[in-house]
């Protein structure tokens, strides 16, 4: 199978969907000729024109709100939010307006919009360009939240998100834009709410979100070298969450660690851990473990920043201790 | 496309009736609150009827509006029915939003009402987005964004007016200046001129007497026609007055405005009294006709209130329906 980058996968997904459906348009800062700072959207404007690939002023609440209204009235907008950290700027439009319109109207108004943004530290971008804020939006009923872990997921999830009749927020790990993965030439969709069993294993389950799947894979290779077997579950979307696949795996292995790049406290790892504790407690042979980003603003200095995120070394060590009864 | 209100007695009578319907709706809503029959609280539109009616009578059913926490008037003026509105205010299943929105979130999509909004200024993006949608999809719908003087302090307004002006969107920003944002005079919250802010973006801005339904309607008809031709956006500041407090529970308000001021607006500038007098003077109707219209609307409202009080609450299993659309 051909391999393409995550960036190309996103570009392809948008182009394919826009060819299929005229009501789709995309708006955000520097999305047209510039194709975003990460060049993810390069050349889309050449095919679809500035009428459908719309450069906006630097006004995140404004263009997010415009997308909500467009979505209510027959369009299917895709919002490009240049950095996930800018979510704080659009919270009213996303959480008070988009998320609630369908419910508050008793099902009359739909908001079929996608908000694409990113996450991920270690790009030496400091505290306002490095956050992983998916837990914030996952907390709000009415928003779906997708967390692609490779180019394949990025394409399949984005296409499903564009076709969904609800607001969907997609977090792409900005450090993965140039990572390649096998992606079929022919069309495919990945349903929202279906986890992927990335690796089969027997001694521990690693629930890994977004780029943490790569971290988990590296850790699992090292565990294998020591004769230990770990299963990796990639939830792919955290709302809806495929609880069944996670619980099934935990009941098989009896041990679990959740790995997520959001801040650990009050985060997605806490939610998944709580559900496991409630629903699979009697199947556990070890405490439910989790590893998130440190509860600090992401520092600039590389030596400090590298301490804040989960690493394969730390995942390996904690998983090994759990399996060998040292915790 | 707008109705030729200036040359048609039927249009005048409909505008009069619509204003009376709003006033009557609000009188009943206020009474439901005072009788503790309504959950929560609500914000009365009484006094501002000429704004909603003058504007909405210049719109087609397929045109959109976005509304505010003080939104009953917009909802009635855009074509909503009493029964479904009172049911919504009382949290009943037959309400416009199946009782899930209440007074501050009534939406009536079939008549183009994209919803009231309980965040001050919260719908400015939605209105502008509806206009972008219409333009992109090649429809000639115009969107009117209602908001109050208080909302002009929100930054969102300036972000979306900038984009609406850059992209020539068919949207009309209708600022109902009722002189108070909650319990504070507009002079204390709005520096400079409100219309000058729109003009700074190159948006044509007008000030109109919001108590004169014909003045509001005539101006809106012209602007709607021009917006349909791609000459938008526009901004209108409508000078008006709310008779009640910020909300129904805001009874003692002499600390922020005088009883004399309230009496002055009610006695001399009431949009319904003055328009009724004009209709009689022009011999379009007589005093008896006006009284009969009022009585019929009162009876309609009373029947709708009775219906809504007796109507069923939503089934409890609806609490977690409508979170996501299928």
XYZ file of C-alpha atoms in Angstrom:
653
model
C 0.000 0.000 0.000
C 1.206 3.538 -0.701
C 2.365 5.626 2.248
C 1.451 9.296 2.683
C 2.020 11.845 5.425
C -0.645 12.830 7.938
C -0.636 16.262 6.349
C -1.350 14.780 2.903
C -4.057 12.583 4.401
C -5.870 15.603 5.792
C -5.514 17.431 2.498
C -6.897 14.443 0.580
C -9.826 13.978 2.930
C -10.887 17.606 2.554
C -10.441 17.604 -1.230
C -12.415 14.380 -1.688
C -15.267 15.567 0.498
C -15.384 18.992 -1.140
C -15.599 17.384 -4.565
C -18.483 15.256 -3.337
C -20.489 17.994 -1.594
C -20.757 21.624 -2.708
C -22.086 22.771 0.644
C -18.682 22.189 2.268
C -16.368 25.149 2.625
C -13.323 25.790 4.752
C -12.361 28.933 6.621
C -9.567 30.048 8.867
C -6.416 32.100 9.018
C -4.005 31.753 6.079
C -5.714 28.673 4.710
C -5.839 29.674 1.035
C -2.646 30.617 -0.794
C -0.515 30.031 2.312
C -2.147 26.644 2.938
C -1.634 27.138 6.712
C 1.739 27.513 8.436
C 2.073 23.726 8.342
C 1.221 23.699 4.582
C -1.489 21.126 5.223
C -3.981 22.786 2.903
C -1.575 23.611 0.097
C -3.154 23.761 -3.357
C -6.741 23.299 -2.174
C -7.467 26.898 -3.126
C -6.301 26.192 -6.673
C -8.983 23.565 -7.099
C -11.801 25.064 -5.037
C -11.183 28.802 -5.249
C -11.346 31.493 -2.617
C -15.112 31.107 -2.441
C -14.669 27.741 -0.686
C -11.207 28.046 0.868
C -11.727 31.279 2.744
C -8.957 33.310 4.360
C -10.291 35.084 7.427
C -8.950 37.929 9.504
C -7.258 36.909 12.763
C -10.546 36.685 14.613
C -11.101 33.185 15.956
C -14.376 33.797 17.845
C -15.748 35.596 14.797
C -15.053 32.929 12.220
C -15.989 30.109 14.592
C -19.334 31.824 15.157
C -19.783 32.338 11.429
C -19.246 28.617 10.944
C -21.971 27.832 13.505
C -24.487 30.004 11.684
C -23.473 28.643 8.287
C -23.855 25.100 9.603
C -27.369 25.864 10.850
C -28.418 27.067 7.400
C -27.409 24.385 4.926
C -23.621 24.630 4.754
C -21.059 22.200 6.125
C -18.162 24.399 7.211
C -14.716 23.191 8.215
C -12.993 25.568 10.609
C -9.209 25.600 10.619
C -8.032 26.697 14.048
C -4.322 27.252 13.597
C -3.309 26.098 17.087
C -5.264 24.127 19.655
C -4.290 26.727 22.213
C -6.643 29.153 20.456
C -9.592 27.032 21.614
C -9.817 29.289 24.636
C -10.696 32.113 22.234
C -13.593 30.237 20.635
C -15.080 28.575 23.688
C -18.366 30.509 23.679
C -19.063 29.772 20.029
C -18.035 26.142 20.332
C -19.401 25.208 23.743
C -22.323 27.596 24.328
C -23.524 27.819 20.740
C -22.463 24.898 18.517
C -22.623 22.199 21.184
C -26.025 23.184 22.542
C -28.039 24.356 19.540
C -29.448 20.934 18.655
C -30.426 20.140 22.236
C -31.743 23.587 23.167
C -33.918 23.651 20.052
C -35.404 20.266 20.849
C -33.692 18.784 17.806
C -34.702 21.468 15.299
C -31.330 23.041 14.588
C -28.325 21.031 13.420
C -24.731 22.221 13.451
C -22.801 20.006 11.030
C -19.399 21.639 11.362
C -15.869 20.375 11.818
C -13.283 22.250 13.804
C -9.795 21.020 12.881
C -7.049 21.995 15.239
C -3.895 20.563 16.720
C -2.153 19.547 19.913
C 1.204 18.294 21.053
C 4.307 19.518 22.870
C 8.076 19.180 22.256
C 8.086 21.509 19.276
C 9.813 24.155 21.406
C 6.843 26.466 21.091
C 6.263 27.224 24.779
C 3.079 27.400 26.783
C 0.659 29.012 24.320
C 1.415 26.854 21.256
C 1.891 23.410 22.792
C -1.198 22.455 24.729
C -3.321 19.351 24.232
C -6.761 20.593 25.207
C -9.064 17.805 24.044
C -10.322 17.115 27.576
C -11.822 20.600 27.662
C -14.120 19.997 24.722
C -14.770 16.349 25.555
C -16.326 17.630 28.793
C -19.082 19.477 26.929
C -22.108 17.387 25.857
C -22.933 17.891 22.196
C -19.389 17.879 20.806
C -17.717 14.865 19.238
C -13.944 14.671 19.620
C -11.610 12.768 17.296
C -7.939 12.024 18.003
C -6.236 10.553 14.921
C -3.093 8.547 15.653
C -1.736 8.255 12.103
C -2.297 9.396 8.534
C -4.779 6.543 8.070
C -6.902 7.613 11.014
C -6.546 11.286 10.111
C -8.117 10.683 6.720
C -10.836 8.245 7.720
C -11.938 10.148 10.802
C -11.953 13.527 9.057
C -14.149 12.230 6.248
C -16.607 10.831 8.791
C -16.500 14.081 10.766
C -17.344 16.126 7.672
C -20.351 13.891 6.984
C -21.533 13.937 10.606
C -24.498 16.161 11.438
C -22.924 17.420 14.663
C -20.034 19.656 15.625
C -16.881 17.522 15.597
C -13.533 18.733 16.918
C -10.458 16.988 15.500
C -7.095 17.284 17.200
C -4.115 16.490 14.978
C -0.752 16.108 16.690
C 1.335 18.787 15.022
C 4.483 16.721 15.456
C 3.011 14.010 13.262
C 2.201 16.071 10.174
C 5.206 14.660 8.307
C 4.828 11.098 9.615
C 3.946 8.598 6.908
C 1.579 5.660 7.174
C -0.084 3.267 4.727
C -3.303 4.847 3.446
C -5.414 3.127 0.766
C -5.931 4.894 -2.553
C -9.572 3.892 -2.596
C -12.142 5.670 -0.460
C -12.657 4.620 3.159
C -14.258 6.033 6.287
C -13.540 5.324 9.940
C -16.715 5.540 12.029
C -16.659 7.897 15.005
C -16.807 5.806 18.183
C -14.915 2.715 17.080
C -11.648 1.945 18.847
C -8.827 0.104 17.134
C -6.932 -2.780 18.706
C -3.554 -1.662 17.461
C -1.589 -4.566 18.953
C -2.705 -7.784 20.576
C -1.223 -8.687 23.924
C -1.933 -10.472 27.187
C -0.119 -8.915 30.168
C -1.285 -5.277 30.136
C -3.541 -2.964 28.107
C -2.130 0.379 27.021
C -4.930 2.763 26.089
C -3.068 5.343 24.018
C -4.525 8.502 22.527
C -3.327 10.267 19.370
C 0.470 10.336 19.103
C 0.708 8.401 22.342
C 0.016 5.328 20.211
C 3.534 5.746 18.792
C 4.923 6.119 22.297
C 3.071 2.994 23.375
C 4.317 1.016 20.369
C 7.904 1.807 21.195
C 7.322 0.815 24.819
C 5.655 -2.432 23.748
C 8.640 -3.343 21.548
C 10.866 -3.040 24.589
C 8.456 -5.014 26.762
C 8.468 -7.764 24.102
C 12.229 -7.869 24.237
C 11.866 -8.754 27.919
C 9.268 -11.384 27.158
C 6.288 -9.262 28.264
C 3.170 -8.851 26.154
C 1.099 -5.660 25.929
C -2.075 -4.816 24.046
C -2.559 -1.331 22.575
C -6.020 0.177 22.245
C -6.380 3.362 20.217
C -9.819 4.830 21.047
C -9.593 7.052 17.902
C -12.448 9.187 19.226
C -12.855 10.122 22.872
C -16.448 11.294 22.253
C -18.078 8.937 21.559
C -15.813 6.601 23.512
C -15.753 2.924 22.589
C -15.878 1.770 26.190
C -16.699 -1.783 25.212
C -13.438 -2.426 23.357
C -11.420 -0.907 26.204
C -13.194 -2.930 28.901
C -12.939 -6.136 26.899
C -9.192 -5.709 26.624
C -8.761 -4.836 30.308
C -10.811 -7.860 31.351
C -8.452 -9.998 29.267
C -5.136 -8.554 30.457
C -6.081 -7.563 34.025
C -3.802 -4.520 33.926
C -4.138 -1.142 32.251
C -2.359 2.133 31.735
C -3.919 5.133 29.947
C -1.481 7.364 28.093
C -2.557 10.809 26.991
C -0.775 14.057 26.211
C -3.350 16.265 27.939
C -2.555 17.413 31.459
C -3.038 14.464 33.733
C -5.271 16.093 36.342
C -8.981 16.102 35.488
C -8.091 14.818 32.056
C -9.158 12.146 29.576
C -6.923 9.579 31.265
C -8.799 10.181 34.512
C -12.161 9.636 32.830
C -11.113 6.396 31.172
C -9.469 5.189 34.401
C -12.643 5.896 36.344
C -14.799 3.957 33.901
C -12.451 0.986 34.092
C -12.455 1.132 37.887
C -16.263 1.215 37.898
C -16.858 -1.480 35.323
C -13.881 -3.843 35.389
C -12.646 -3.593 38.989
C -12.944 -7.301 39.748
C -10.907 -8.167 36.671
C -7.921 -6.081 37.717
C -4.643 -7.506 38.994
C -3.010 -4.104 39.458
C -4.095 -0.520 40.114
C -5.334 1.417 37.088
C -2.376 3.498 35.939
C -2.281 6.621 33.877
C 0.270 8.901 32.385
C -0.582 12.376 31.137
C 1.355 15.557 30.615
C 2.714 17.118 33.814
C 0.448 19.670 35.446
C 2.637 22.583 34.449
C 2.365 25.158 31.646
C 4.556 23.738 28.866
C 8.028 25.291 29.338
C 10.152 26.545 26.471
C 13.583 25.204 27.394
C 14.027 21.829 25.647
C 15.474 20.147 28.734
C 12.412 21.175 30.740
C 9.822 20.590 28.016
C 10.930 17.005 27.452
C 10.152 16.216 31.074
C 6.500 17.202 30.734
C 5.199 14.596 28.274
C 4.859 10.821 28.442
C 7.824 9.009 26.876
C 8.385 5.445 25.765
C 10.995 5.022 28.539
C 8.536 5.988 31.240
C 5.681 3.975 29.769
C 7.931 0.923 29.467
C 9.149 1.209 33.042
C 5.723 1.731 34.589
C 4.175 -1.083 32.527
C 6.986 -3.441 33.455
C 6.530 -2.698 37.145
C 2.795 -3.285 36.866
C 3.219 -6.613 35.093
C 5.910 -7.799 37.482
C 3.891 -6.924 40.559
C 6.120 -4.093 41.721
C 3.263 -1.603 42.106
C -39.494 41.177 -2.426
C -40.631 42.806 0.827
C -44.273 43.479 1.253
C -45.518 46.867 0.043
C -46.566 48.025 3.481
C -46.720 51.672 2.573
C -49.536 51.229 0.102
C -51.632 48.554 1.653
C -54.155 48.871 4.492
C -54.009 45.126 5.149
C -50.312 45.404 5.852
C -50.901 48.243 8.300
C -53.536 46.261 10.121
C -51.319 43.192 10.264
C -48.482 45.258 11.708
C -50.807 46.708 14.319
C -52.088 43.264 15.239
C -48.604 41.812 15.443
C -47.556 44.557 17.856
C -50.635 43.940 19.985
C -49.931 40.212 19.891
C -46.432 40.806 21.271
C -47.715 43.120 24.028
C -50.449 40.654 24.926
C -48.032 37.734 24.933
C -45.747 39.614 27.306
C -48.587 40.659 29.615
C -49.534 37.010 29.951
C -45.947 35.857 30.404
C -45.458 38.449 33.138
C -48.622 37.284 34.865
C -47.480 33.657 34.700
C -44.281 34.740 36.430
C -46.127 36.767 39.080
C -48.448 33.819 39.708
C -45.369 31.587 40.088
C -46.646 29.345 37.315
C -43.594 29.841 35.108
C -40.248 28.213 35.928
C -37.271 30.582 35.958
C -37.664 34.129 34.794
C -38.007 36.026 31.573
C -37.252 39.333 29.882
C -40.126 41.456 28.596
C -40.127 42.965 25.127
C -43.032 45.351 25.894
C -42.344 48.836 24.561
C -40.090 47.654 21.729
C -42.782 46.074 19.526
C -42.351 48.437 16.587
C -38.765 47.267 16.167
C -39.473 43.555 15.788
C -42.644 44.070 13.751
C -41.311 46.838 11.524
C -38.294 44.696 10.665
C -39.879 41.249 10.390
C -42.732 42.551 8.223
C -40.073 43.531 5.705
C -38.732 39.969 5.624
C -39.861 36.833 3.863
C -40.495 33.612 5.756
C -37.270 32.202 4.291
C -35.195 35.106 5.610
C -33.411 34.481 8.888
C -33.284 36.265 12.191
C -31.209 35.681 15.294
C -32.651 36.836 18.563
C -31.725 37.658 22.131
C -32.644 36.909 25.730
C -35.373 39.558 25.217
C -36.646 37.596 22.262
C -40.396 36.905 22.516
C -41.143 39.893 20.291
C -38.814 38.730 17.527
C -40.295 35.249 17.717
C -43.908 36.432 17.399
C -43.028 38.943 14.693
C -41.298 36.252 12.596
C -44.454 34.164 12.605
C -44.519 31.996 15.741
C -47.760 30.861 17.364
C -48.860 31.567 20.935
C -49.592 27.973 21.843
C -46.125 26.602 21.089
C -44.509 29.668 22.647
C -46.380 29.451 25.945
C -45.740 25.709 26.040
C -42.025 26.436 25.656
C -42.063 29.062 28.408
C -43.660 26.530 30.722
C -41.261 23.707 29.774
C -43.902 21.599 28.070
C -43.394 18.951 25.384
C -45.379 20.855 22.767
C -43.142 23.906 23.045
C -41.085 25.014 20.065
C -38.046 23.309 21.590
C -39.886 20.525 23.423
C -39.378 22.480 26.618
C -35.591 22.217 26.450
C -34.859 25.832 25.606
C -37.349 27.952 27.507
C -37.815 31.677 27.202
C -34.193 32.475 26.397
C -33.703 29.848 23.684
C -36.869 29.769 21.628
C -35.991 28.741 18.069
C -38.541 28.453 15.277
C -36.548 27.303 12.306
C -39.583 26.852 10.066
C -40.154 30.594 10.219
C -36.459 31.413 9.914
C -35.867 32.146 13.604
C -32.450 30.644 14.347
C -32.990 31.093 18.025
C -32.898 33.413 20.955
C -29.574 33.456 22.738
C -28.800 33.827 26.426
C -25.240 34.995 25.855
C -25.342 38.739 25.220
C -24.114 39.184 21.650
C -23.814 35.414 21.301
C -25.726 35.191 18.038
C -23.756 37.758 16.050
C -21.542 35.073 14.567
C -24.512 32.845 13.821
C -26.338 35.625 11.953
C -23.245 36.478 9.943
C -22.688 32.807 9.179
C -26.270 32.425 7.958
C -25.601 35.324 5.603
C -22.378 33.724 4.363
C -24.262 30.472 3.832
C -26.948 32.214 1.765
C -24.393 33.990 -0.362
C -22.287 30.881 -0.937
C -25.263 28.658 -1.711
C -26.719 31.204 -4.134
C -29.884 31.853 -2.136
C -31.223 35.371 -1.779
C -32.014 35.092 1.943
C -31.248 38.068 4.141
C -30.406 37.681 7.831
C -31.269 40.193 10.532
C -29.193 40.043 13.708
C -31.074 41.535 16.665
C -29.081 42.674 19.682
C -29.262 45.373 22.305
C -27.126 48.384 23.140
C -25.459 46.320 25.865
C -24.175 43.829 23.299
C -22.272 46.526 21.434
C -19.601 46.147 24.112
C -18.866 42.585 22.988
C -15.800 42.109 20.796
C -17.525 39.520 18.633
C -19.604 42.257 16.971
C -16.516 43.936 15.588
C -14.966 40.698 14.375
C -18.058 39.667 12.424
C -18.886 43.145 11.102
C -15.350 43.248 9.711
C -15.870 39.967 7.865
C -19.405 40.876 6.756
C -18.067 44.094 5.248
C -15.058 42.402 3.615
C -17.298 39.767 2.050
C -20.397 41.945 1.308
C -22.699 39.658 3.240
C -26.506 40.036 3.202
C -26.849 40.732 6.919
C -28.476 43.623 8.765
C -27.233 44.332 12.265
C -30.232 45.669 14.197
C -29.159 47.311 17.442
C -32.159 47.918 19.685
C -30.978 50.778 21.850
C -33.418 50.670 24.752
C -31.089 52.898 26.766
C -30.157 50.285 29.381
C -27.921 47.233 29.453
C -29.378 45.326 32.381
C -29.315 47.971 35.150
C -26.852 50.389 33.605
C -27.409 53.372 31.332
C -25.961 53.098 27.854
C -24.032 56.341 28.386
C -22.000 54.550 31.041
C -21.120 51.586 28.816
C -20.890 52.852 25.241
C -18.192 55.384 24.363
C -18.677 57.578 21.335
C -21.324 56.792 18.769
C -22.705 53.300 18.181
C -23.320 53.785 14.467
C -19.828 55.248 14.002
C -18.468 51.838 14.915
C -20.233 50.239 11.940
C -19.195 53.099 9.686
C -15.570 52.432 10.619
C -15.875 49.156 8.701
C -17.456 50.939 5.738
C -20.907 49.644 6.710
C -23.806 51.972 5.904
C -25.474 52.803 9.209
C -28.815 54.391 10.059
C -30.544 55.642 13.189
C -34.312 55.298 13.258
C -37.130 55.947 15.734
C -37.806 52.458 17.029
C -41.245 53.491 18.310
C -42.481 54.260 14.796
C -43.345 50.992 13.085
C -43.757 52.581 9.659
C -40.397 54.304 9.839
C -38.738 51.053 10.869
C -40.555 49.069 8.195
C -39.887 51.523 5.411
C -36.167 51.706 6.155
C -35.892 47.930 6.538
C -37.654 47.256 3.248
C -35.127 49.375 1.423
C -32.173 47.790 3.171
C -33.464 44.239 2.689
C -33.950 44.854 -1.036
C -30.433 46.209 -1.315
C -28.961 43.393 0.776
C -30.564 40.880 -1.597
C -28.764 42.573 -4.470
C -25.437 42.157 -2.714
C -25.150 45.676 -1.317
C -24.993 44.582 2.331
C -24.163 44.542 5.130
C -26.106 47.302 6.898
C -26.367 48.540 10.461
C -29.437 50.109 12.056
C -29.666 51.617 15.523
C -33.292 51.639 16.656
C -34.048 54.053 19.480
C -36.530 52.345 21.778
C -37.455 51.655 25.390
C -38.264 48.643 27.505
C -41.250 49.149 29.783
C -40.362 46.488 32.310
C -37.113 45.987 34.147
C -34.210 43.958 32.827
C -36.205 40.854 33.722
C -39.619 40.288 35.242
C -38.216 40.290 38.767
C -36.577 43.700 38.329
C -39.372 45.652 40.008
C -37.629 48.324 42.057
C -35.570 50.169 39.499
C -35.707 53.827 40.516
C -32.017 53.614 41.401
C -31.181 53.396 37.721
C -34.108 55.084 35.998
C -36.928 57.365 37.103
C -40.633 56.658 37.087
C -41.070 59.959 35.254
C -38.885 58.716 32.419
C -40.855 55.487 32.178
C -44.149 57.387 32.171
C -42.913 59.738 29.486
C -42.154 56.863 27.070
C -45.337 54.966 27.884
C -47.662 57.979 27.675
C -46.192 59.795 24.721
C -44.208 57.321 22.638
C -46.048 54.034 22.904
C -45.714 52.332 19.494
C -49.119 50.655 19.655
C -51.149 53.615 20.934
C -49.569 55.967 18.455
C -49.905 53.652 15.464
C -53.542 52.884 16.422
C -54.281 56.613 16.568
C -52.677 57.064 13.156
C -54.739 54.214 11.679
C -57.901 55.859 13.029
C -56.885 59.313 11.807
C -56.241 57.905 8.337
C -59.656 56.198 8.557
C -58.125 52.794 7.872
C -59.871 51.499 10.987
C -61.945 53.048 13.754
C -61.611 52.837 17.507
C -64.076 49.984 17.714
C -62.078 47.962 15.202
C -58.943 48.438 17.261
C -60.742 47.362 20.403
C -62.145 44.286 18.695
C -58.682 43.293 17.444
C -57.281 43.668 20.932
C -60.082 41.596 22.427
C -59.637 38.807 19.903
C -55.894 38.646 20.535
C -56.471 38.632 24.310
C -58.846 35.704 23.927
C -56.331 33.854 21.734
C -53.608 34.395 24.305
C -55.815 33.324 27.196
C -56.738 30.129 25.353
C -53.066 29.436 24.588
C -52.084 29.997 28.225
C -54.814 27.643 29.422
C -53.711 25.069 26.878
C -50.083 25.373 27.890
C -50.820 25.143 31.618
C -52.687 21.896 31.007
C -50.216 20.504 28.473
C -47.929 17.599 29.284
C -44.323 17.912 30.325
C -41.858 16.046 28.127
C -41.445 12.366 28.924
C -38.484 11.927 31.281
C -36.589 9.804 28.793
C -36.175 12.903 26.624
C -33.590 14.285 29.036
C -30.805 12.692 27.025
C -32.328 12.860 23.571
C -31.282 15.582 21.101
C -27.706 15.722 22.414
C -26.518 14.598 18.998
C -28.271 14.780 15.662
C -28.587 11.530 13.760
